mmCIF file of C-alpha atoms and ligand atoms in Angstrom:
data_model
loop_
_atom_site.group_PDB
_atom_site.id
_atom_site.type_symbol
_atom_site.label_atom_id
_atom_site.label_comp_id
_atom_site.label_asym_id
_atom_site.label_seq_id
_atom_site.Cartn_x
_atom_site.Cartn_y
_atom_site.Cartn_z
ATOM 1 C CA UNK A 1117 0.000 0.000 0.000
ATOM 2 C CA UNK A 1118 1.235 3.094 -0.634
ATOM 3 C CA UNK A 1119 0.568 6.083 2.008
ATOM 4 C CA UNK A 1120 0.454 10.194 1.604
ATOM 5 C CA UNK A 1121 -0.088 12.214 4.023
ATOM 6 C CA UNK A 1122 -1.525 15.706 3.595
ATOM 7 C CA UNK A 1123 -1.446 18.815 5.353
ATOM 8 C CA UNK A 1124 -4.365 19.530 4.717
ATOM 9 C CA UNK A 1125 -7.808 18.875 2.593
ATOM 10 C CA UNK A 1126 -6.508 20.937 -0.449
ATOM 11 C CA UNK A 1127 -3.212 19.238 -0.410
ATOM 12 C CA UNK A 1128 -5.079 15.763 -0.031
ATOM 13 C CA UNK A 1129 -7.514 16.732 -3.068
ATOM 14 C CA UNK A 1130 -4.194 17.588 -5.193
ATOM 15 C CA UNK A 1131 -2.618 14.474 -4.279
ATOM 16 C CA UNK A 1132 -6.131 12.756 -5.284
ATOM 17 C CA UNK A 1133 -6.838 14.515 -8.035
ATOM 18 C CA UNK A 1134 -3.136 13.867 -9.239
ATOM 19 C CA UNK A 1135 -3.371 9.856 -9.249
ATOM 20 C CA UNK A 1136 -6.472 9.870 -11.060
ATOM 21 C CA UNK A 1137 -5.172 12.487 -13.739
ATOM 22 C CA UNK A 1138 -2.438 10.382 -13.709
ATOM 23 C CA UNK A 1139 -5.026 7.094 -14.533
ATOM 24 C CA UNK A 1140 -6.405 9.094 -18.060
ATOM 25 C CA UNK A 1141 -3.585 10.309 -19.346
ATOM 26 C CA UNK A 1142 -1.924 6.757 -19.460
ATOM 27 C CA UNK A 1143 -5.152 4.985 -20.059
ATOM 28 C CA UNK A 1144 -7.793 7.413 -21.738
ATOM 29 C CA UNK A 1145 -10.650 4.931 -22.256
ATOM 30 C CA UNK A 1146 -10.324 3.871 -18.523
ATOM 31 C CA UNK A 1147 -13.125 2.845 -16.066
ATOM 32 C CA UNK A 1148 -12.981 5.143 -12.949
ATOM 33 C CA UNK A 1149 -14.835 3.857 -10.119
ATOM 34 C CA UNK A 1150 -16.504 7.505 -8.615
ATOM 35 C CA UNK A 1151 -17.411 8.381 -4.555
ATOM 36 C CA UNK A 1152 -19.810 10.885 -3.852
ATOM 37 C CA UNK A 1153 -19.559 12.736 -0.114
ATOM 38 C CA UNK A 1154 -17.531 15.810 1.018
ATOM 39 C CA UNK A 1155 -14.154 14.263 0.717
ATOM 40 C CA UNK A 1156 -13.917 14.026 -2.914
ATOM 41 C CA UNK A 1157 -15.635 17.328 -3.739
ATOM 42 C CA UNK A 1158 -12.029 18.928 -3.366
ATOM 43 C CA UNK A 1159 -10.710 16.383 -5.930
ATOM 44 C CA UNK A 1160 -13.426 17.050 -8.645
ATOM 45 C CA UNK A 1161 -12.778 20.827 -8.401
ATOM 46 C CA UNK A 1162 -9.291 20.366 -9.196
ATOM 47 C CA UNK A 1163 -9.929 17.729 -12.194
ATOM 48 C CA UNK A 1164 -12.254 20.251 -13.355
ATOM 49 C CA UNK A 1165 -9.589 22.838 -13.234
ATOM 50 C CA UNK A 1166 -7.415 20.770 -15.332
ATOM 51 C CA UNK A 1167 -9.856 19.864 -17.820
ATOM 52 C CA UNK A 1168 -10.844 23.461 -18.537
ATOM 53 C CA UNK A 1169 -6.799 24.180 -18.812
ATOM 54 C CA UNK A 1170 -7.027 21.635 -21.670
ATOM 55 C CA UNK A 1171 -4.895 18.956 -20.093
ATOM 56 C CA UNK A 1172 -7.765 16.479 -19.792
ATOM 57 C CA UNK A 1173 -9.818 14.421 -22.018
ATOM 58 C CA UNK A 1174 -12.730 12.397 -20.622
ATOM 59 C CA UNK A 1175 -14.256 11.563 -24.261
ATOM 60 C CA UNK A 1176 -13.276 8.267 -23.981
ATOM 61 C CA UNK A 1177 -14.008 8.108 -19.872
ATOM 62 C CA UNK A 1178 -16.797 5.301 -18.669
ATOM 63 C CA UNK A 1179 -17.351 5.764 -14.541
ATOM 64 C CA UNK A 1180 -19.272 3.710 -12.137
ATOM 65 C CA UNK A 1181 -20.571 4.987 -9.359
ATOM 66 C CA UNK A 1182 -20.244 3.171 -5.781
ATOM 67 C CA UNK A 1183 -24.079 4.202 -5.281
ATOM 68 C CA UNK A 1184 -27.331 6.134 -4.525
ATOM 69 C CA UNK A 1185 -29.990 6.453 -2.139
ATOM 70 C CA UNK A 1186 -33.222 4.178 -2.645
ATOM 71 C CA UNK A 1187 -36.295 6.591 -3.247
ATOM 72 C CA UNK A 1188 -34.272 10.104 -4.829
ATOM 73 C CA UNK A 1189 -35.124 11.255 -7.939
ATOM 74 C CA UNK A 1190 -31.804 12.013 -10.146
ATOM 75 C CA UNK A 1191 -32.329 15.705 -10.105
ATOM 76 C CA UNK A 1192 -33.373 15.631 -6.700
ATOM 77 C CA UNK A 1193 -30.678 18.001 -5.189
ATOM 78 C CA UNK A 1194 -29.514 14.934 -2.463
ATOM 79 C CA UNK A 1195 -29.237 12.248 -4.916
ATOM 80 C CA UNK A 1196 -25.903 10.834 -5.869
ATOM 81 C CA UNK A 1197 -26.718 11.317 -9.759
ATOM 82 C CA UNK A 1198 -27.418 14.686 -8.871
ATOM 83 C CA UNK A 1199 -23.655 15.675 -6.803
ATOM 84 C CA UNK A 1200 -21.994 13.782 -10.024
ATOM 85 C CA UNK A 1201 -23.956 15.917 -12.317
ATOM 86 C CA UNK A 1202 -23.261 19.323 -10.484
ATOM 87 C CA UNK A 1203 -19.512 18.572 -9.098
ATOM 88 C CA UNK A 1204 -18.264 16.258 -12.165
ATOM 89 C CA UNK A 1205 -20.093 15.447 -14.816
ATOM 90 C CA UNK A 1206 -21.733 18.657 -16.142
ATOM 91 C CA UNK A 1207 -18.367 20.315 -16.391
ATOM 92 C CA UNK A 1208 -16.190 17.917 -18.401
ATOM 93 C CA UNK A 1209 -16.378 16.164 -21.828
ATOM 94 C CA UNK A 1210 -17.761 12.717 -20.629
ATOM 95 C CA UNK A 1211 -20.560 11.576 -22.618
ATOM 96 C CA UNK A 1212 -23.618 10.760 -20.576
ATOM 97 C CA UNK A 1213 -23.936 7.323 -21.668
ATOM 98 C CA UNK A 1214 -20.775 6.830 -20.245
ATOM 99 C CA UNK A 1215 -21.821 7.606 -16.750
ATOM 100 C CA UNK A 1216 -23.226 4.801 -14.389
ATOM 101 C CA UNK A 1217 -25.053 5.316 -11.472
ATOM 102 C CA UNK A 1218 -27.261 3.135 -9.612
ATOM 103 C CA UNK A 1219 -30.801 3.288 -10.232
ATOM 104 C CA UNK A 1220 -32.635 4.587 -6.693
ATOM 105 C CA UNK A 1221 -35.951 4.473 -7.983
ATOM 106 C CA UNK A 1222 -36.654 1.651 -9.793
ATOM 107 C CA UNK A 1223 -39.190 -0.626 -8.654
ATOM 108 C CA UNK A 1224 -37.447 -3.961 -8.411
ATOM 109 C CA UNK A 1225 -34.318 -2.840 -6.726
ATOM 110 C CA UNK A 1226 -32.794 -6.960 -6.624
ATOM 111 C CA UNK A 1227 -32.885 -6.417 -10.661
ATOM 112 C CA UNK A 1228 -31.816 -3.166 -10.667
ATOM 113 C CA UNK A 1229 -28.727 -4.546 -8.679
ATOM 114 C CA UNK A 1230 -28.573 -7.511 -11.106
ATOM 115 C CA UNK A 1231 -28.350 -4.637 -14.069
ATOM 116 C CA UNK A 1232 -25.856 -2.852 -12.377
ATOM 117 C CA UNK A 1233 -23.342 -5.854 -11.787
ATOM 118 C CA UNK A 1234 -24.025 -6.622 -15.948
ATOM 119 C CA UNK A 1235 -22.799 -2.588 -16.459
ATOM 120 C CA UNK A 1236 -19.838 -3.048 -14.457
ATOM 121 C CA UNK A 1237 -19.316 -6.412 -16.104
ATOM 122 C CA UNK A 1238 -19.437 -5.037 -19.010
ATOM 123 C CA UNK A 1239 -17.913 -1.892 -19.041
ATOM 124 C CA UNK A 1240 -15.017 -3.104 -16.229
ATOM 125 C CA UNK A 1241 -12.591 -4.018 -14.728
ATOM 126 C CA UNK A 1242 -12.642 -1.010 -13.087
ATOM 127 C CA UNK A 1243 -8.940 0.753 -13.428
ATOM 128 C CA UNK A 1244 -8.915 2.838 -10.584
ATOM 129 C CA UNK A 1245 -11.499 2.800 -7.358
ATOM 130 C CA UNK A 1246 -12.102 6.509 -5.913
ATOM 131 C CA UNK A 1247 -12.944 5.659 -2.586
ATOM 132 C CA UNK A 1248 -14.336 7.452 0.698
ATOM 133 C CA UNK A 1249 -14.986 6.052 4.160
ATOM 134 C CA UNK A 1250 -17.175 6.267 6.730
ATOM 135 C CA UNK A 1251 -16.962 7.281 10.357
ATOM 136 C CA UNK A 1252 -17.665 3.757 10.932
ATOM 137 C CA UNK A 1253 -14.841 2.288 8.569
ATOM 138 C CA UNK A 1254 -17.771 1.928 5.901
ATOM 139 C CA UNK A 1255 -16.444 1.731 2.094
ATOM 140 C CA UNK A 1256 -19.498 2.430 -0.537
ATOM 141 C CA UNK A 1257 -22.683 1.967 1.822
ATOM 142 C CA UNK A 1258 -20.805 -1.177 3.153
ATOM 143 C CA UNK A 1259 -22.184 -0.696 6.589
ATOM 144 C CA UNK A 1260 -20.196 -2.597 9.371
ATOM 145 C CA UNK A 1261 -21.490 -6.448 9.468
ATOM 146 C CA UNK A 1262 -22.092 -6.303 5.744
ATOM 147 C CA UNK A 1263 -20.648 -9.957 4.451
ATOM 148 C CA UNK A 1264 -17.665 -9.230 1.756
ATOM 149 C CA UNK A 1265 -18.737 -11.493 -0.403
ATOM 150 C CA UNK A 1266 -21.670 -9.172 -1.733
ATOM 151 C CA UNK A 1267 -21.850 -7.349 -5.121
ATOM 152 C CA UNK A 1268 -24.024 -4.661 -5.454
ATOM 153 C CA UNK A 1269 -26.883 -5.173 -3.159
ATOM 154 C CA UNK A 1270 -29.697 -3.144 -1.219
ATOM 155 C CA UNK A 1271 -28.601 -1.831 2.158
ATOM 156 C CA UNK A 1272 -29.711 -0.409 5.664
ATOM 157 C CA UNK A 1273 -28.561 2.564 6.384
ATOM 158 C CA UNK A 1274 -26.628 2.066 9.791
ATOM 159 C CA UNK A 1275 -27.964 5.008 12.315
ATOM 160 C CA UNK A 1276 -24.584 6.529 12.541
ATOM 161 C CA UNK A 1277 -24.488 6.796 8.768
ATOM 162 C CA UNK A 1278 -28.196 8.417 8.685
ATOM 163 C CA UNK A 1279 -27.033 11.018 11.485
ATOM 164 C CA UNK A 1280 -24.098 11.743 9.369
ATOM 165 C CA UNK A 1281 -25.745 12.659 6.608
ATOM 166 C CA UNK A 1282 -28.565 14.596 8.106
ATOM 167 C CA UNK A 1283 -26.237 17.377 7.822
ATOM 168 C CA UNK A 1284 -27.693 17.210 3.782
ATOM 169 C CA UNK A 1285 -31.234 17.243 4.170
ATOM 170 C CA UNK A 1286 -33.882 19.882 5.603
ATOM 171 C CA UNK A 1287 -34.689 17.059 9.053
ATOM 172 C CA UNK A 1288 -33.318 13.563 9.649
ATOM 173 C CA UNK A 1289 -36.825 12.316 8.995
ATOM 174 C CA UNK A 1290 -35.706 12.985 5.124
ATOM 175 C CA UNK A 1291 -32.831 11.173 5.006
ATOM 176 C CA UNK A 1292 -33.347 7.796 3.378
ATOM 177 C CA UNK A 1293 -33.306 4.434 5.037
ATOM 178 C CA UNK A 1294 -32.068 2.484 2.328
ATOM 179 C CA UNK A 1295 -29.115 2.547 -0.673
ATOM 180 C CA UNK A 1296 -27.762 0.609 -3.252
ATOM 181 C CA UNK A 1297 -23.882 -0.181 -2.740
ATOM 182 C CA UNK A 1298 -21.362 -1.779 -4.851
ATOM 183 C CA UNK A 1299 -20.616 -4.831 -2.818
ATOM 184 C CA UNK A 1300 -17.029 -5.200 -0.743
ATOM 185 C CA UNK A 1301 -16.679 -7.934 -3.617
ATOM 186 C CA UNK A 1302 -17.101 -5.152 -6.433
ATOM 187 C CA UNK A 1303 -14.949 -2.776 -4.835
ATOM 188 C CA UNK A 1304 -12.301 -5.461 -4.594
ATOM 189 C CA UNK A 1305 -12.428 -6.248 -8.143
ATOM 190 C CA UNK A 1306 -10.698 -2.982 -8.977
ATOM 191 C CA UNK A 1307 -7.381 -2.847 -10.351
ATOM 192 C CA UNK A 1308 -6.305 -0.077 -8.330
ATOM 193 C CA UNK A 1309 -8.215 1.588 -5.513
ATOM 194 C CA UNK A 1310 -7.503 5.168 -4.293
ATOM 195 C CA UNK A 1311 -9.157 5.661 -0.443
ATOM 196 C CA UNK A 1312 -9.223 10.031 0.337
ATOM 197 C CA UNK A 1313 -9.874 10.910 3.928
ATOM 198 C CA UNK A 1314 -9.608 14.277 5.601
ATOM 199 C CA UNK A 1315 -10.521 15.262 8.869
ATOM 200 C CA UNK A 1316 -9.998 13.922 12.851
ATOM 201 C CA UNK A 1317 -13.544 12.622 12.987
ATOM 202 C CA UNK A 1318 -11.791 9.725 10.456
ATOM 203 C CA UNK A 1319 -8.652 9.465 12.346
ATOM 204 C CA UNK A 1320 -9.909 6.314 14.700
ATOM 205 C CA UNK A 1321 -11.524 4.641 11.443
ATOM 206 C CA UNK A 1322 -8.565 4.958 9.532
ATOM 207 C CA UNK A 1323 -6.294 3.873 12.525
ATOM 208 C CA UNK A 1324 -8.769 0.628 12.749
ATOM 209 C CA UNK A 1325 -9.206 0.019 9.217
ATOM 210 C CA UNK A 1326 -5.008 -0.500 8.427
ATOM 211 C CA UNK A 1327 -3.372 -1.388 11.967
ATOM 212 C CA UNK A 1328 -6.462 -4.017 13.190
ATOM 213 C CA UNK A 1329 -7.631 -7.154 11.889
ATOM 214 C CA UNK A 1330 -9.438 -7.644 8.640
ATOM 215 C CA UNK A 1331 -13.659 -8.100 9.426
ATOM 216 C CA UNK A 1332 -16.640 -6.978 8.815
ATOM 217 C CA UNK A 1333 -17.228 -4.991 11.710
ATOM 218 C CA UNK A 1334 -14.849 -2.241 9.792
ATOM 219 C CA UNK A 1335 -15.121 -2.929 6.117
ATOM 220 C CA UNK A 1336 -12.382 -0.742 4.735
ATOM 221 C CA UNK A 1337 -9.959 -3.403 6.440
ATOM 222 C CA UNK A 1338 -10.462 -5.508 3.536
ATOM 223 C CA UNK A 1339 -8.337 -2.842 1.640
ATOM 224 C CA UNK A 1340 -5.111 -4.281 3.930
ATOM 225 C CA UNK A 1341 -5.870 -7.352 1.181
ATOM 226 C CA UNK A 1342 -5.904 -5.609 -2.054
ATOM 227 C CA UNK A 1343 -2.973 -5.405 -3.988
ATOM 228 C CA UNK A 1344 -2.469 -1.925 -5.161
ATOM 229 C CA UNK A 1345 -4.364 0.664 -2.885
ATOM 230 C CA UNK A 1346 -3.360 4.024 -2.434
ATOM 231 C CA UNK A 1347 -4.448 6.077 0.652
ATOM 232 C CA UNK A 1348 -4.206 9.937 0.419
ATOM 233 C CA UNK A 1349 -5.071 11.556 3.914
ATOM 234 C CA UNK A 1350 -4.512 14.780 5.742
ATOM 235 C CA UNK A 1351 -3.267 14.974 8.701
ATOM 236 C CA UNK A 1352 -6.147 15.297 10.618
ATOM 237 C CA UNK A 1353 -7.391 11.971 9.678
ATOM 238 C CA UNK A 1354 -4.094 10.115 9.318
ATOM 239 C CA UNK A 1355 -2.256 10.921 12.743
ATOM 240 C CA UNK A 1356 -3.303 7.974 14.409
ATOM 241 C CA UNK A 1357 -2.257 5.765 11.775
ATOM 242 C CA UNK A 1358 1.391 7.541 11.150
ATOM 243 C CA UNK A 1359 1.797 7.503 15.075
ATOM 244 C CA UNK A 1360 1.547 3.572 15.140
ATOM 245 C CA UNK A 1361 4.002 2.854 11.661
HETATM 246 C C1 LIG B 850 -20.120 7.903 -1.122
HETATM 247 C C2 LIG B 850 -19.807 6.743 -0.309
HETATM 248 C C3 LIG B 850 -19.528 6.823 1.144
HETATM 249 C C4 LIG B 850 -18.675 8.029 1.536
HETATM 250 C C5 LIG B 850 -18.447 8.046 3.040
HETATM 251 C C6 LIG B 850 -17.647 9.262 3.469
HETATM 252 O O1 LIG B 850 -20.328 7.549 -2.464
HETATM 253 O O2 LIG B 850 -19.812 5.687 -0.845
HETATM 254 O O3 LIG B 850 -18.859 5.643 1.546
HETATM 255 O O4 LIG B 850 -17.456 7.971 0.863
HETATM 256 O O5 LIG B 850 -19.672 8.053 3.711
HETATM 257 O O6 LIG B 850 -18.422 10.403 3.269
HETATM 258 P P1 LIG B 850 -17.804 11.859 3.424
HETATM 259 O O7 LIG B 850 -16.795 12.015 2.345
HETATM 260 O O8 LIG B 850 -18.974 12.785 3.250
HETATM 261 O O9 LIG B 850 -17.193 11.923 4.780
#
């Protein structure tokens, strides 16, 4: 695994932003596995910036999203289609059809799942894995006690996650209960994953996640058994974890 450490959340959206650049220049029709959440907002500003500086081409992009609340409307201003559209998407030259991101409304959500495995099938393996994580050590909407055998699946929002994001909506009554997620399995497929964090109130999960065993309880510790992971931190969320190596 290889380690940066940040001083702060710009630096760590550089650094981010810099491995993925990195990703389509070498490989311009690659898959990018995309996060949604506060940490990589940083990182899509800056690949923004370089795309409008001209030295970025998505034409030949596809992404996959990790996944999207159960109930929101894509242009519903909480939805995960929605941040892509308005942080990402909207601003560079990736051609819609090239976008993936789980299907929150649709009726049968076990064969929207089904669907969305056959798109990543299809369009994958994903090259490089933009990943976030929870309070809780939760990659995707892998909630802790989530088996890692899973593709993508419907989940239970854990409470902690549902406070956590009340911080979005107008009450916590509005947050949803439900998600899809790429599975732990999915995520693990990747060629190359990328974990961002930024901030104290990660320091304990990232501590846990790379020092502790490997379970379910904290499902980014399956990243200690993937080959080629990067993690890009400040130091806010990585002193813990430098204090121990
Ligand atoms: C988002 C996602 C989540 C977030 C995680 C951290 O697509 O899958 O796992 O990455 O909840 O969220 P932030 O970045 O808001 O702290």
């Amino acid at each position: 695994m290889r380690i940066y450490v940040t001083q702060d959340y710009n630096a760590m959206s550089r650094k981010a932003a810099d491995i993925l650049t990195a990703q389509v220049v070498l490989k311009p029709d690659a898959v990018l596995g995309l996060a949604t959440g506060s940490t990589p907002v940083g990182t899509y500003k800056e690949l923004v910036a370089r795309y409008q500086d001209g030295d970025l081409d998505f034409a030949q992009i596809q992404s996959v999203n990790l996944d999207e609340y159960v109930g929101l409307a894509p242009y519903h201003d909480q939805s995960y289609r929605y941040f892509m559209q308005t942080n990402f998407f909207d601003f560079i030259n990736i051609h819609a059809e090239n976008t993936h991101v789980p299907n929150g409304q649709a009726t049968d959500l076990r064969a929207e799942c089904q669907r969305y495995n056959e798109v990543i099938r299809q369009a994958g393996p994903v090259d490089l894995q933009l990943l976030g994580m929870g309070r809780n050590g939760h990659i995707g909407f892998n909630e802790p006690g989530d088996c890692f055998q899973l593709e993508t699946h419907v989940v239970d929002l854990a409470p902690s996650t549902i406070e956590a994001n009340a911080r979005f909506f107008a009450s916590p009554d509005e947050v949803p209960r439900q998600a899809l997620t790429m599975g732990i399995k999915t995520i693990m497929s990747a060629r190359r994953i990328l974990l961002a964090v930024s901030g104290e109130d990660k320091a304990q999960a990232v501590h846990d996640a790379f020092t502790g065993p490997v379970t379910p309880q904290v499902p980014a510790s399956i990243l200690q058994l993937h080959p080629d992971v990067i993690l890009v931190g400040d130091e806010a969320a990585m002193h813990l974890l430098v204090q121990e190596t």
